[in-house]
PDB file of C-alpha atoms in Angstrom:
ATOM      1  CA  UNK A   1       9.778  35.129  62.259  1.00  0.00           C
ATOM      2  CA  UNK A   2       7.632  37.808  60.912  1.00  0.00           C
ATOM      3  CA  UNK A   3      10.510  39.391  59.291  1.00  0.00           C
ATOM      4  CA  UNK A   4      11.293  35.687  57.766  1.00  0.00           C
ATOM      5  CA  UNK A   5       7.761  35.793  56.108  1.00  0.00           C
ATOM      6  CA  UNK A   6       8.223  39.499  55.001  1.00  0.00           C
ATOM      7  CA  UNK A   7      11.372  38.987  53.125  1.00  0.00           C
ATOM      8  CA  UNK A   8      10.255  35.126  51.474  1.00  0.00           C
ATOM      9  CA  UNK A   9       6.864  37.133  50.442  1.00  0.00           C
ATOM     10  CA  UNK A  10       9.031  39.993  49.038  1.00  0.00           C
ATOM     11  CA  UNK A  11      11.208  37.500  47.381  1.00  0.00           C
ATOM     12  CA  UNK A  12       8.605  36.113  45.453  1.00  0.00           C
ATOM     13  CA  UNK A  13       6.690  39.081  44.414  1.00  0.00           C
ATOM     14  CA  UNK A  14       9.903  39.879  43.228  1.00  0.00           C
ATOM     15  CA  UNK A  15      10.204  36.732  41.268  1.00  0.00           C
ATOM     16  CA  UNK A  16       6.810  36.505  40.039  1.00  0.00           C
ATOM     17  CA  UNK A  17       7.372  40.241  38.345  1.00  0.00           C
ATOM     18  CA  UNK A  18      10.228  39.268  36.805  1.00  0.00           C
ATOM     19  CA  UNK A  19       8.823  36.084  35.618  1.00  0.00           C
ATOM     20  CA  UNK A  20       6.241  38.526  33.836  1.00  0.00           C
ATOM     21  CA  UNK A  21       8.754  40.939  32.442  1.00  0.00           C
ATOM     22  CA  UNK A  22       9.765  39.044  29.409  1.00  0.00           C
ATOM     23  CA  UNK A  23      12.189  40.233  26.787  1.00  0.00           C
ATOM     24  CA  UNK A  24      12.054  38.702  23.244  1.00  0.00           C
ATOM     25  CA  UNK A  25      15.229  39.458  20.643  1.00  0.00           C
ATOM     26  CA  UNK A  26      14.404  39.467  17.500  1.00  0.00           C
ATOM     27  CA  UNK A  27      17.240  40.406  14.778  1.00  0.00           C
ATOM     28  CA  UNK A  28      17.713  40.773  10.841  1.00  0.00           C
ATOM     29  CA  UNK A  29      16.320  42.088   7.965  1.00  0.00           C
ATOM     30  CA  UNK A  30      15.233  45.628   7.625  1.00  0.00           C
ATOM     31  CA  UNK A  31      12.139  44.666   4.988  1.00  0.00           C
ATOM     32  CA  UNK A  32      10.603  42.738   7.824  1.00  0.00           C
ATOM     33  CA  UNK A  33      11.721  44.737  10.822  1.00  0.00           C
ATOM     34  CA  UNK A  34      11.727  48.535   9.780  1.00  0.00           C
ATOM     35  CA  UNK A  35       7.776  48.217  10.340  1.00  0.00           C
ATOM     36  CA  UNK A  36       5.892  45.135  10.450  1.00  0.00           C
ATOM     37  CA  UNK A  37       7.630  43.327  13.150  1.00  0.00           C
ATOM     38  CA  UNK A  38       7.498  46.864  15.784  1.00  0.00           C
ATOM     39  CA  UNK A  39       4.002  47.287  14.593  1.00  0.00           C
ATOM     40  CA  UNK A  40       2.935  43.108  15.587  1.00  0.00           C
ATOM     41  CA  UNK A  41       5.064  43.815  18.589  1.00  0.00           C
ATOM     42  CA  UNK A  42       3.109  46.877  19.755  1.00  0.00           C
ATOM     43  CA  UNK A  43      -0.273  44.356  19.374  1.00  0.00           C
ATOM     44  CA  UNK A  44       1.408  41.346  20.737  1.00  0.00           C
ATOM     45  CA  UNK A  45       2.684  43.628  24.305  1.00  0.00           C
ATOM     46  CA  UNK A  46      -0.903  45.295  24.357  1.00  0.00           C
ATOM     47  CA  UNK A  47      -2.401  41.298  24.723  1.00  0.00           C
ATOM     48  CA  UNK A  48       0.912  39.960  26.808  1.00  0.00           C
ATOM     49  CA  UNK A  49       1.583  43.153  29.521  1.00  0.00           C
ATOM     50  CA  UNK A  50       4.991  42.665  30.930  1.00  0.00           C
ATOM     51  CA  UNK A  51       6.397  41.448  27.693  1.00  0.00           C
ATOM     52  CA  UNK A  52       9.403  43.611  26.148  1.00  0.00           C
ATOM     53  CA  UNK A  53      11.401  43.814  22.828  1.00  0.00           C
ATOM     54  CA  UNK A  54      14.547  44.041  21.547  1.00  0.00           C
ATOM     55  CA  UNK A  55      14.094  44.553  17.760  1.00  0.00           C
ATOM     56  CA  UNK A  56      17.348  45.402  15.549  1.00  0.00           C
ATOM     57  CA  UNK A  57      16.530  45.629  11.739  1.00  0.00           C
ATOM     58  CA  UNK A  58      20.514  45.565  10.233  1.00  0.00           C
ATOM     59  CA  UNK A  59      19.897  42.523   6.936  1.00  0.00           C
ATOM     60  CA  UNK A  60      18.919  39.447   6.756  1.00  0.00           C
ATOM     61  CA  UNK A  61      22.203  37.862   6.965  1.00  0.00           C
ATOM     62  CA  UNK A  62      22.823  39.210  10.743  1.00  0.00           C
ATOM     63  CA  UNK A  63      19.702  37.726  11.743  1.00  0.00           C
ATOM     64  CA  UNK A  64      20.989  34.249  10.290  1.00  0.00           C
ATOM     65  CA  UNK A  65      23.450  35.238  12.289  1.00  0.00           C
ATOM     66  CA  UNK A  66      21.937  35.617  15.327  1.00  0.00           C
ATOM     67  CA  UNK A  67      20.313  32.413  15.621  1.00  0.00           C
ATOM     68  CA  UNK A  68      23.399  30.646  14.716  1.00  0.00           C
ATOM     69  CA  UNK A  69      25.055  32.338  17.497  1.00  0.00           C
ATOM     70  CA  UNK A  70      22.656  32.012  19.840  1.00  0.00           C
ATOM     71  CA  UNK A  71      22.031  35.785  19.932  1.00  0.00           C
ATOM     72  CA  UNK A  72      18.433  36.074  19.405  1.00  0.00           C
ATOM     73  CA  UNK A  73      15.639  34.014  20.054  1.00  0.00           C
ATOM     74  CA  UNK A  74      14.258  34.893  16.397  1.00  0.00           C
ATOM     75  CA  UNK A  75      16.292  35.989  13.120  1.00  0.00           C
ATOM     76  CA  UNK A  76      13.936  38.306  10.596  1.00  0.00           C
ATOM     77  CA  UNK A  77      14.699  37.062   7.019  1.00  0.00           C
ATOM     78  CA  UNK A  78      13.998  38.138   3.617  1.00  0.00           C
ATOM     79  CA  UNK A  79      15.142  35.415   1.912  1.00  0.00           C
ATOM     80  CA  UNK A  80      16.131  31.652   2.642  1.00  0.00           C
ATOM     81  CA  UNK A  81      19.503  31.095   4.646  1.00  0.00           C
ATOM     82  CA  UNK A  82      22.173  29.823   2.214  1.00  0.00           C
ATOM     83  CA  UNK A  83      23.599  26.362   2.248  1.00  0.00           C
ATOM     84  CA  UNK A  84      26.782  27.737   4.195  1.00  0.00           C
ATOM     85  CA  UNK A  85      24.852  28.970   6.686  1.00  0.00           C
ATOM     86  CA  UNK A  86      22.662  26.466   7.140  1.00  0.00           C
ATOM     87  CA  UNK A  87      25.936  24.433   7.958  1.00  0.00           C
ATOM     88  CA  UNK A  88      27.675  26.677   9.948  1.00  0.00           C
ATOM     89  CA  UNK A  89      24.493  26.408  11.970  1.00  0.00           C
ATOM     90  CA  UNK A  90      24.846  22.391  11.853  1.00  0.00           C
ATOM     91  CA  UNK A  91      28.141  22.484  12.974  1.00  0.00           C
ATOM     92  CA  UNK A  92      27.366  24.697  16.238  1.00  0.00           C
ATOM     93  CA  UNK A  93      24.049  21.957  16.929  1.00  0.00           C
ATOM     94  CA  UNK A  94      21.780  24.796  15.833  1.00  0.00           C
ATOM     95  CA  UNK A  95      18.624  23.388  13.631  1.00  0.00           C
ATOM     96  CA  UNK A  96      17.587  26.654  11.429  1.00  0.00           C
ATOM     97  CA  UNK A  97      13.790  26.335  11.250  1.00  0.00           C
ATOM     98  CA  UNK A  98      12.295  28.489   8.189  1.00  0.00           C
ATOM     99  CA  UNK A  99       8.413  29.557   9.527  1.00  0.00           C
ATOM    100  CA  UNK A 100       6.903  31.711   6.444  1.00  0.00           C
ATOM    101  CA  UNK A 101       5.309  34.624   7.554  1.00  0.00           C
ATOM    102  CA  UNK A 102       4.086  37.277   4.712  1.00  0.00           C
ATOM    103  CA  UNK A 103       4.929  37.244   1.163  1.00  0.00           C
ATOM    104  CA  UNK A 104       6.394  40.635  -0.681  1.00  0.00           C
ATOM    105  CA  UNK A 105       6.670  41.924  -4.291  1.00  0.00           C
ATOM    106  CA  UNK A 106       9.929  43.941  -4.311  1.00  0.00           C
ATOM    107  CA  UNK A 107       9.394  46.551  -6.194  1.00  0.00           C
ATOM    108  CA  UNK A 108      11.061  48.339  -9.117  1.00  0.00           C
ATOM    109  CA  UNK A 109      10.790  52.429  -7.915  1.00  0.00           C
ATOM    110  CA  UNK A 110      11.550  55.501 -10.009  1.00  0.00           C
ATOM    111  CA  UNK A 111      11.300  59.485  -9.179  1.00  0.00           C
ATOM    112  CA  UNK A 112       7.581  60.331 -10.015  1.00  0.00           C
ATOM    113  CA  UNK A 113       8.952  62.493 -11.976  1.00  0.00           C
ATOM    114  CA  UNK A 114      10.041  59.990 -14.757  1.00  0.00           C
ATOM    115  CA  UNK A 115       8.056  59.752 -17.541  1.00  0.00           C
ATOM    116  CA  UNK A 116       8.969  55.894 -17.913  1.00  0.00           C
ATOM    117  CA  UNK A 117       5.809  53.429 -17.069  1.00  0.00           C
ATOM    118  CA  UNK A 118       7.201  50.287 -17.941  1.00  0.00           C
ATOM    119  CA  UNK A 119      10.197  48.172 -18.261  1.00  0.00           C
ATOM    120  CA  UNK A 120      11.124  44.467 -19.451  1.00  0.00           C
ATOM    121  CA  UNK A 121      13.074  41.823 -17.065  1.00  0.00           C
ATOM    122  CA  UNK A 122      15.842  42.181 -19.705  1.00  0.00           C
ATOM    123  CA  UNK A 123      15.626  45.592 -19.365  1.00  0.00           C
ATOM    124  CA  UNK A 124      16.267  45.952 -15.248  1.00  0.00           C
ATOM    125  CA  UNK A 125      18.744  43.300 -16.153  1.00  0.00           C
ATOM    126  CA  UNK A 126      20.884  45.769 -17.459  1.00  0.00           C
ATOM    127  CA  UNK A 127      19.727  48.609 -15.712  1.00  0.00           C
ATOM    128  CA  UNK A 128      21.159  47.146 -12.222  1.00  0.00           C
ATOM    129  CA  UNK A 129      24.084  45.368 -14.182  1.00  0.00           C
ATOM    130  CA  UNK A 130      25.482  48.539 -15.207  1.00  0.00           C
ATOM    131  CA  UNK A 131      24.789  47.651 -18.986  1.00  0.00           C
ATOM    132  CA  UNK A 132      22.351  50.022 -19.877  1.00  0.00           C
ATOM    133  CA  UNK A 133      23.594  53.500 -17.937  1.00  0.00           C
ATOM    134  CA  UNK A 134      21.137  56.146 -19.375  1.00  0.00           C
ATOM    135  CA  UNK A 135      17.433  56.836 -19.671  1.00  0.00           C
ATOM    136  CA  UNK A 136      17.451  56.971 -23.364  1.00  0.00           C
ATOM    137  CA  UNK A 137      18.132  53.645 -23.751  1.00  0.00           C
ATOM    138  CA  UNK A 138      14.962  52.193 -22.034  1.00  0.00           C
ATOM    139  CA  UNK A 139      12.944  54.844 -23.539  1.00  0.00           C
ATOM    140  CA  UNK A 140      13.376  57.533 -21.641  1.00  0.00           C
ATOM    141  CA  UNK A 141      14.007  61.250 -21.849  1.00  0.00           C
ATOM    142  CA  UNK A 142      17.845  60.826 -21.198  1.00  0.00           C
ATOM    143  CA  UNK A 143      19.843  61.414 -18.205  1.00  0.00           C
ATOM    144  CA  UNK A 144      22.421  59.142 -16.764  1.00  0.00           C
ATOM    145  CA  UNK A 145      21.299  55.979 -14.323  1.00  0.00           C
ATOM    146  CA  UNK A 146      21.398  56.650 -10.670  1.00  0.00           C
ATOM    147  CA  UNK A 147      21.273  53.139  -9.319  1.00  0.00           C
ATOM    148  CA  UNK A 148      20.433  52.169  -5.595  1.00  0.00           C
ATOM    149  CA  UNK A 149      20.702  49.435  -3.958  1.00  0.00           C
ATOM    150  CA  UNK A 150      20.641  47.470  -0.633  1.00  0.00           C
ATOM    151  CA  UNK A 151      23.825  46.824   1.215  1.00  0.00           C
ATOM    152  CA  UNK A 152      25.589  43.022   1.054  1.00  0.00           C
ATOM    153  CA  UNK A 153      23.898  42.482   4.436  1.00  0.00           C
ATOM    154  CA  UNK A 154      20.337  42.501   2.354  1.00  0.00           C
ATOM    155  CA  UNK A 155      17.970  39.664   2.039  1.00  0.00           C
ATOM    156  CA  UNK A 156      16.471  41.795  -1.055  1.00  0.00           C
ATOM    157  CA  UNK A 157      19.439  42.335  -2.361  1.00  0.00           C
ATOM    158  CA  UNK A 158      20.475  38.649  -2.583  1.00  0.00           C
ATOM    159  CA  UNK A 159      16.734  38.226  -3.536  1.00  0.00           C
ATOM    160  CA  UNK A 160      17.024  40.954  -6.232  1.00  0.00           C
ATOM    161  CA  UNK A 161      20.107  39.642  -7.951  1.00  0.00           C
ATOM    162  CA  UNK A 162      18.575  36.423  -8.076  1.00  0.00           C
ATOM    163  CA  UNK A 163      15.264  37.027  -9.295  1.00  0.00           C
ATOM    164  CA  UNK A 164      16.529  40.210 -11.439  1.00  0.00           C
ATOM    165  CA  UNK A 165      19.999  40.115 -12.461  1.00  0.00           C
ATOM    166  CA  UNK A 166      20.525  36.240 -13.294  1.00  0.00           C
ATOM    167  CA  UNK A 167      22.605  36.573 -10.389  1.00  0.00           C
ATOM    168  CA  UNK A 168      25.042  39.132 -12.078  1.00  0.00           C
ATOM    169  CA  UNK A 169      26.862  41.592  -9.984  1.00  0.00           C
ATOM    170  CA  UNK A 170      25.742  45.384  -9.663  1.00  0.00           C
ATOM    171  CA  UNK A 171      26.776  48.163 -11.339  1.00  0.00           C
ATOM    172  CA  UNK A 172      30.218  49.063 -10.191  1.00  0.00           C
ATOM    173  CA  UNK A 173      28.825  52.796  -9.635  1.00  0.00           C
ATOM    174  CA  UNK A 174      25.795  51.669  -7.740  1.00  0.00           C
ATOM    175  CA  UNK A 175      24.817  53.356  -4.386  1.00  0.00           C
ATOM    176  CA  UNK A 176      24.399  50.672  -1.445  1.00  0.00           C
ATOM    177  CA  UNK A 177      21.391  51.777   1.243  1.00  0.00           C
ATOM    178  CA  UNK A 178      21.230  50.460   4.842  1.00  0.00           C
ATOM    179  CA  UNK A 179      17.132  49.925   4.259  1.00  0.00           C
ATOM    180  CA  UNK A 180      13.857  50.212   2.229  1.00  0.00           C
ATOM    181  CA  UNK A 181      13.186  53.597   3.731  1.00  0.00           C
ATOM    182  CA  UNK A 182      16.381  55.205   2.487  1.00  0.00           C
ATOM    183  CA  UNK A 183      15.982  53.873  -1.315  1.00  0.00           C
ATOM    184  CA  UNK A 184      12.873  55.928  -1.473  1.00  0.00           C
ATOM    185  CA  UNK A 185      14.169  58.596  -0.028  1.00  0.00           C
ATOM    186  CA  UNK A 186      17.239  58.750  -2.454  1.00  0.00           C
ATOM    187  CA  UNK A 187      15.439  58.282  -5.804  1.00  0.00           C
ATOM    188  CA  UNK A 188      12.377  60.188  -4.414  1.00  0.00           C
ATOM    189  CA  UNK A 189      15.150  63.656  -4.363  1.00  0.00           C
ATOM    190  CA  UNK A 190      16.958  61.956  -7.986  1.00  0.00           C
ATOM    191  CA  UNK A 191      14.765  62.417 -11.247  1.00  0.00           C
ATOM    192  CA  UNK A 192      17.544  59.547 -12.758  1.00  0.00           C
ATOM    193  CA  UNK A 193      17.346  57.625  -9.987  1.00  0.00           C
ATOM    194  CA  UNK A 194      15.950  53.911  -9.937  1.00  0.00           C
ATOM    195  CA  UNK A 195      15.743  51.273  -6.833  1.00  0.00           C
ATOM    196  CA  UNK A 196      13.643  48.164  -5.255  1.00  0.00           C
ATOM    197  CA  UNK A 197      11.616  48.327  -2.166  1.00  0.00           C
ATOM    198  CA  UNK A 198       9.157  45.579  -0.225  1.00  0.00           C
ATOM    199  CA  UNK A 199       5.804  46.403  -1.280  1.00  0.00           C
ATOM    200  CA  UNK A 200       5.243  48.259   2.423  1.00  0.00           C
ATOM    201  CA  UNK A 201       7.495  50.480   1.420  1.00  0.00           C
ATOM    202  CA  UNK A 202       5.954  52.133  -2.132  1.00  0.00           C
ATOM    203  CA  UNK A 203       3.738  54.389  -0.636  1.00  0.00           C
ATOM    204  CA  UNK A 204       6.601  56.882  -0.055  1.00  0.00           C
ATOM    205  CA  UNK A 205       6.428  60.286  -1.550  1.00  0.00           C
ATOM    206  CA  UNK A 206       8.174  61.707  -4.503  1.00  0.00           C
ATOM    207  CA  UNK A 207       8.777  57.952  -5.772  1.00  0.00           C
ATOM    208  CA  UNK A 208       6.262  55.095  -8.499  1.00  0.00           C
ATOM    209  CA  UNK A 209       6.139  51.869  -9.123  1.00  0.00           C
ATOM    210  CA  UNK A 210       7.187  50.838 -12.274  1.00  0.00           C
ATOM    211  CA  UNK A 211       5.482  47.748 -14.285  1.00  0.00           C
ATOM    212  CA  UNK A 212       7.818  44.843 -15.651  1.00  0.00           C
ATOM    213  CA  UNK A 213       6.820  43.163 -18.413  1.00  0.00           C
ATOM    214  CA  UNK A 214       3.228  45.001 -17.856  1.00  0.00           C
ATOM    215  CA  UNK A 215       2.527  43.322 -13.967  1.00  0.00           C
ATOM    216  CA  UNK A 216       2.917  45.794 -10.715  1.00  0.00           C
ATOM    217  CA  UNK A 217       3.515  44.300  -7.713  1.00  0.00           C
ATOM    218  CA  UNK A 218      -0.073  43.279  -5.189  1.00  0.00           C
ATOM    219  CA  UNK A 219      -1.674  40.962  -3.474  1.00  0.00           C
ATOM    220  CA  UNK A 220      -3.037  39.326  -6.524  1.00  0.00           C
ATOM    221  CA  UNK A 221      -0.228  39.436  -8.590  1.00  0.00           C
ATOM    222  CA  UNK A 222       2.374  38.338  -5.585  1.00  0.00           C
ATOM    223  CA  UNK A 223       0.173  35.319  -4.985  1.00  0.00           C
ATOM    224  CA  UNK A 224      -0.669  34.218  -8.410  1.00  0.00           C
ATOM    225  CA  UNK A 225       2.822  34.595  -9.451  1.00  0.00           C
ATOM    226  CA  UNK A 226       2.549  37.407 -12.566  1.00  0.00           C
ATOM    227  CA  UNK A 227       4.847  39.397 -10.832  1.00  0.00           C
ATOM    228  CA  UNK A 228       8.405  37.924 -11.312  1.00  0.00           C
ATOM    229  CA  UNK A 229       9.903  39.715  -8.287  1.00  0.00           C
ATOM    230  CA  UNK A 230       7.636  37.911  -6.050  1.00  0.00           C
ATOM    231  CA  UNK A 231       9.172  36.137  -2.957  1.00  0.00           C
ATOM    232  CA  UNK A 232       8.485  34.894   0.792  1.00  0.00           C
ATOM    233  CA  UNK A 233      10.148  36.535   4.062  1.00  0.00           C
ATOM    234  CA  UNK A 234      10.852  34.328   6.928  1.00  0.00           C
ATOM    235  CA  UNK A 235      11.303  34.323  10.845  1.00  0.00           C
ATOM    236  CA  UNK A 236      13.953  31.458  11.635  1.00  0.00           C
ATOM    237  CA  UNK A 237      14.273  30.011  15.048  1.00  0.00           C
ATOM    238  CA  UNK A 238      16.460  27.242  16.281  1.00  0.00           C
ATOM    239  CA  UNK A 239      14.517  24.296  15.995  1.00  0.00           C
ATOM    240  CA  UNK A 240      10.629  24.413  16.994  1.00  0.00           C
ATOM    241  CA  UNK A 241      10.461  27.559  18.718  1.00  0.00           C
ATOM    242  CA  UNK A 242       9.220  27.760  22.573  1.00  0.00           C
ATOM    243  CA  UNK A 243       8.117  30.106  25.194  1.00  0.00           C
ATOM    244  CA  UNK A 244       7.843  33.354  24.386  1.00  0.00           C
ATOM    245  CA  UNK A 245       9.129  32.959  21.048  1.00  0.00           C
ATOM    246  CA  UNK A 246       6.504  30.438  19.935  1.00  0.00           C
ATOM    247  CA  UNK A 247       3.682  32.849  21.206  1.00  0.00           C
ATOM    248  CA  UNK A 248       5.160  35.689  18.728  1.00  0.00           C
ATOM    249  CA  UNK A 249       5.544  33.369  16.226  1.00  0.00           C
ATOM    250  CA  UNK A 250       2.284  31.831  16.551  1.00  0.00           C
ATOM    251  CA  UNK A 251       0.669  35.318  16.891  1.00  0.00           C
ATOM    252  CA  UNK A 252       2.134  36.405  13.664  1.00  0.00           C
ATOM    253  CA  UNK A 253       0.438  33.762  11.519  1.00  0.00           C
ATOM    254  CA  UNK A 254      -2.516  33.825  13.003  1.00  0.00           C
ATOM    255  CA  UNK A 255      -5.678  35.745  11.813  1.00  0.00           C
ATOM    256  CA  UNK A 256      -4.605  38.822  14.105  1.00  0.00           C
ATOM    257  CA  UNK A 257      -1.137  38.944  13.060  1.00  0.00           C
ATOM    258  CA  UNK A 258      -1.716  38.332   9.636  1.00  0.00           C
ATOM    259  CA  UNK A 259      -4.326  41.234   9.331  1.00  0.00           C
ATOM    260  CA  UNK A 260      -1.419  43.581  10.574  1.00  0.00           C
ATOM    261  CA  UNK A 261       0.562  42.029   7.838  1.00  0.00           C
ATOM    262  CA  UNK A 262      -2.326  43.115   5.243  1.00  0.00           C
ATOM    263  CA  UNK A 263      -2.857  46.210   6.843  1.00  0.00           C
ATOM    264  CA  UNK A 264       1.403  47.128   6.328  1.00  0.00           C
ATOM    265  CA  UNK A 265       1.442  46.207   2.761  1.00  0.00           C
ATOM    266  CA  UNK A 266       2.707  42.691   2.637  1.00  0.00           C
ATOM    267  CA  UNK A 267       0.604  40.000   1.712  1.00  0.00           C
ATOM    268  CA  UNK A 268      -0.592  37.680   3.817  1.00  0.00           C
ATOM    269  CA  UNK A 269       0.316  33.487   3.729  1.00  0.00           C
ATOM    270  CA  UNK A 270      -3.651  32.674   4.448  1.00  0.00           C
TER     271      UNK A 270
END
């Protein structure tokens, strides 16, 4: 009988730790998950012991993705999901619920460098469009266009050909990057190279933000709306999210989260 009491007390104990030992998967794009999402993770485990991660930054689309599929409890997102995906969501019962959580400026980077301060919307128009494919033509010293980009996979780099490009294709020659990080890096080694990154990402070395039509990308300017490459980023769930999920979701637009959104360079919704 004692033995019967051992093993049910066992049993539980090892129920009750694994009750504790929680695992969230989160999925999508790099903007979001390359630095603000570990960092409110690392905050959120520190308050919820027991609680684990599973954090893969790889676009916005695969985190669309994942919810649809029912991989991941929530899908990072730089931009909103796209009528077809919001329909192949329907058709599988899923309910793609869009929670805001920061706002970004993507911005327009070049090699420090270049001696050019400013450009025009028309002008990264055709800078990214493959119309205008040297420096001299925007004013600078000469030297032919190194363009970078995000991969298809990219929330920014639907966002960017949307808010940028009149939703024109890129340059044929144009160099696709797996994440924010990498742009920098590239056109921080490339005097004649340009790129966009989320605001988070600007403080990288060897690159500079470049102003269009005279506004940089901030806080201000991101909320006010002078900067035209303004846009939210998103954490979708299926339906109203529960459990753990809801706890990182309410934790992220909260005052604490939200001050780790501040403190990583994206602007926060309150």
């Amino acid at each position: 009988m004692k033995i019967t009491h051992l093993a049910i007390a066992l049993g539980l104990a090892f129920v009750s730790t694994e009750a504790r030992a929680e695992k969230l998967v989160i999925k999508g794009s790099d903007t979001l998950g390359a630095k603000l999402v570990p960092q409110l993770a690392e905050q959120f485990k520190a308050q919820n012991p027991g609680t684990t991660f599973d954090i893969a930054a790889e676009g916005s689309t695969t985190g669309i993705a994942a919810i649809i599929d029912g991989t991941a409890q929530i899908g990072m997102s730089s931009r909103r999901a796209k009528q077809s995906e919001v329909g192949a969501a329907s058709a599988k019962g899923v309910h793609m619920k869009p929670t805001i959580v920061a706002y970004d400026g993507i911005a327009v980077i070049v090699n420090s460098a270049n001696p050019i301060k400013g450009l025009t919307k028309k002008q990264v128009e055709q800078i990214f469009t493959g119309d205008v494919a040297d420096w001299s033509a925007v004013g600078g010293s000469g030297g032919k266009i190194s363009v970078y980009t995000r991969n298809t996979s990219s929330g920014t780099y639907s966002e960017f050909k949307e808010l940028a490009m009149k939703k024109r294709d890129y340059a044929p020659d144009s160099q696709k990057m797996a994440g924010n990080e990498q742009i920098a890096s590239e056109v921080s080694k490339n005097p004649n190279g340009v790129g966009y990154v989320g605001l988070a990402y600007t403080k990288a070395s060897g690159i500079k933000i470049v102003a269009i039509d005279g506004a940089t990308p901030s806080k201000e300017s991101v909320l006010g709306k002078a900067y035209p490459y303004a846009r939210p980023t998103f954490y979708y769930t299926n339906g109203e999210p529960t459990g753990l999920a809801k706890q990182f979701v309410d934790f992220t637009i909260n005052d604490a989260g939200q001050k780790i959104v501040e403190q990583v360079g994206f602007v926060p919704i309150k």
